[in-house]
Amino acid sequence: MSMEAARKPQPSDRFTFGLWTVGNRGRDPFGDAVRPPLASTTVVERLSELGAYGVSLHDNDLVPIDATAGERDRIVREFQKALQDWNLRVPMVTVNLFYDPVFKDGALTSSVRSVRQYAVEKTKRAMDLGAELGAEIFVLWGGREGSEMDGARDARQGLAYYRESLNTLCEYVKTQRYAMRIALEPKPNEPRSDIYLPSVGSMLAFIQTLDDPEMVGVNPEVAHAKMAGLNPVHEVAQALDAGKLFHIDLNDQRIGRFDQDLRFGSDDLKGAFYLVKLLEDSHYLGPLHFDAHAYRTEDAEGVWDFAAGCMRTYLILKDKVRQFYEDTEIQSALAEWRAWCEQERPIHSREDREFWGQAGYRYERLDQLINELILGVR
Ligand code: GCO
Ligand code: MN
Ligand code: MN
């Protein structure tokens, strides 16, 4: 395969985008929409043309919250037809538990029993939709599950409600015999001041307290880790280590900024390289899902530049990973380092300690080689 052909996305690359990502209209807290709405069927067509594998959605990205049963069925049928015509899958479905004002103080963790019950029912309907579309992953992102002040609901109570809601939902998936696993998506803040369970580690610990921990894993997002000042590669590594990487949200983010959802690799190419390396090295086989959107400066066409760019950057970095393993200088630097680490030299005396203490690991040299590989001069 030529280099250029290797950079052309294929369905076998498992790239997916949310309807809400390419459909993002550029609204932000300070300004209105800058792009016209995009029909779901158009998204399917364009993503397929670009070589994507699938599309994901929130219940209300496809079906308006107040649609009648008849409207819902018609919309789903039209969408299914487009999926079939354009040979696109829906590997993941999620539920919108954040947009409607009813969720302003939480959904699955709301102190209002009626709101919690409504959130659970809404999620069950989204699961039905997911099953109908063949989704095997159900993502839950608790955007509103948190607080601005902790003087009313005790955070422990919030977690207890979360657990109870999740147990009910897992039970539902089982009684319906849906082939669906749940992936919890951590985020530290935005839209709430503080969101419960802000990191992969918090989610993993919480999952173990559920009735059926096997069914539940995580959906880490690059931007969310960076917003928390964490290393996204380490977050994903911990999920893999626990056997819990059910899904991933790829995007980018500048540290210390508002929630940006930038094009994959647009801020931190080297971080993106290490993430691609981790995913490829681990043989992760789930969807490579882009949860990002085009800059607000873009018009309708710029959205497709954005989408193509996410996939192309991933494939270029995947090729850089191959080069990393084939580069003799990088590999011999690594071999020297490994041999150094594996020396039999137990520490019994001050001399032994000094031997290891004074050693140089030569990471400067290796890191520069990796920089040059990424910069394309190797
Ligand atoms: C965000 C989140 C969402 C979720 C989506 C799926 O920061 O807004 O990343 O985009 O991924 O709601 O549940
Ligand atoms: Mn996000
Ligand atoms: Mn996300």
CSV table of N, CA and C in Angstrom, one decimal, residues 62 70 73 77 102 120 125 135-136 145 153 163 181 205 227 235 251 269 272 294 296 306 326 330 333 340 351 354:
chain,number,residue,atom,x,y,z
A,62,LEU,N,-31.2,12.6,17.5
A,62,LEU,CA,-31.9,12.0,16.4
A,62,LEU,C,-33.4,12.3,16.5
A,70,GLY,N,-45.1,8.0,16.8
A,70,GLY,CA,-45.2,7.9,15.3
A,70,GLY,C,-44.0,8.7,14.7
A,73,ASP,N,-40.7,6.8,15.3
A,73,ASP,CA,-40.5,5.6,14.4
A,73,ASP,C,-40.2,6.0,13.0
A,77,ARG,N,-36.7,5.1,11.2
A,77,ARG,CA,-36.7,4.4,9.9
A,77,ARG,C,-35.9,5.0,8.9
A,102,VAL,N,-34.9,20.6,33.2
A,102,VAL,CA,-35.3,19.7,34.3
A,102,VAL,C,-34.1,19.0,35.0
A,120,VAL,N,-33.9,8.0,34.6
A,120,VAL,CA,-33.8,6.5,34.4
A,120,VAL,C,-34.7,6.1,33.3
A,125,ARG,N,-35.3,4.4,27.5
A,125,ARG,CA,-35.7,4.6,26.1
A,125,ARG,C,-34.6,4.7,25.1
A,135,ALA,N,-26.3,-0.9,18.6
A,135,ALA,CA,-25.2,-0.4,19.4
A,135,ALA,C,-24.8,-1.4,20.5
A,136,GLU,N,-23.6,-1.6,20.6
A,136,GLU,CA,-23.1,-2.5,21.7
A,136,GLU,C,-22.5,-1.8,22.9
A,145,GLU,N,-24.3,15.8,36.7
A,145,GLU,CA,-24.2,15.1,38.0
A,145,GLU,C,-23.1,15.7,38.8
A,153,ARG,N,-27.1,18.8,49.0
A,153,ARG,CA,-26.9,17.4,48.9
A,153,ARG,C,-25.4,17.0,49.2
A,163,ARG,N,-25.4,5.2,42.1
A,163,ARG,CA,-25.3,3.7,42.2
A,163,ARG,C,-26.6,3.0,42.0
A,181,ARG,N,-22.9,-3.0,26.7
A,181,ARG,CA,-22.2,-2.7,27.9
A,181,ARG,C,-22.2,-1.2,28.1
A,205,ALA,N,-13.0,2.9,40.6
A,205,ALA,CA,-13.3,2.5,42.0
A,205,ALA,C,-14.8,2.4,42.2
A,227,MET,N,-8.4,18.8,31.1
A,227,MET,CA,-9.0,19.8,31.9
A,227,MET,C,-8.7,19.6,33.4
A,235,GLU,N,-4.4,8.1,31.8
A,235,GLU,CA,-5.8,7.8,32.1
A,235,GLU,C,-6.2,6.6,31.3
A,251,ASN,N,-10.1,13.7,21.1
A,251,ASN,CA,-10.2,15.1,20.7
A,251,ASN,C,-8.9,15.8,21.2
A,269,LEU,N,0.5,17.3,19.5
A,269,LEU,CA,0.8,16.2,18.5
A,269,LEU,C,1.5,15.1,19.2
A,272,ALA,N,-0.8,13.1,21.3
A,272,ALA,CA,-1.6,12.3,20.4
A,272,ALA,C,-0.8,11.1,19.9
A,294,ALA,N,-15.7,21.3,14.9
A,294,ALA,CA,-14.9,22.3,14.1
A,294,ALA,C,-14.9,23.6,14.9
A,296,ARG,N,-15.2,27.5,15.6
A,296,ARG,CA,-16.4,28.4,15.4
A,296,ARG,C,-16.2,29.2,14.1
A,306,PHE,N,-12.5,19.4,9.2
A,306,PHE,CA,-12.3,19.0,10.6
A,306,PHE,C,-12.3,17.5,10.7
A,326,GLU,N,10.5,0.6,13.6
A,326,GLU,CA,11.4,0.2,12.6
A,326,GLU,C,12.7,1.0,12.6
A,330,ILE,N,16.3,4.5,17.1
A,330,ILE,CA,15.4,4.6,18.3
A,330,ILE,C,15.4,3.2,18.9
A,333,ALA,N,18.6,2.7,20.9
A,333,ALA,CA,18.6,3.5,22.1
A,333,ALA,C,17.7,2.8,23.2
A,340,TRP,N,20.4,-1.7,30.3
A,340,TRP,CA,20.9,-1.0,31.5
A,340,TRP,C,20.0,-1.3,32.7
A,351,GLU,N,28.1,2.2,47.7
A,351,GLU,CA,28.6,2.2,46.4
A,351,GLU,C,27.6,1.7,45.4
A,354,GLU,N,25.1,4.5,44.9
A,354,GLU,CA,25.7,5.5,44.1
A,354,GLU,C,25.8,5.1,42.6
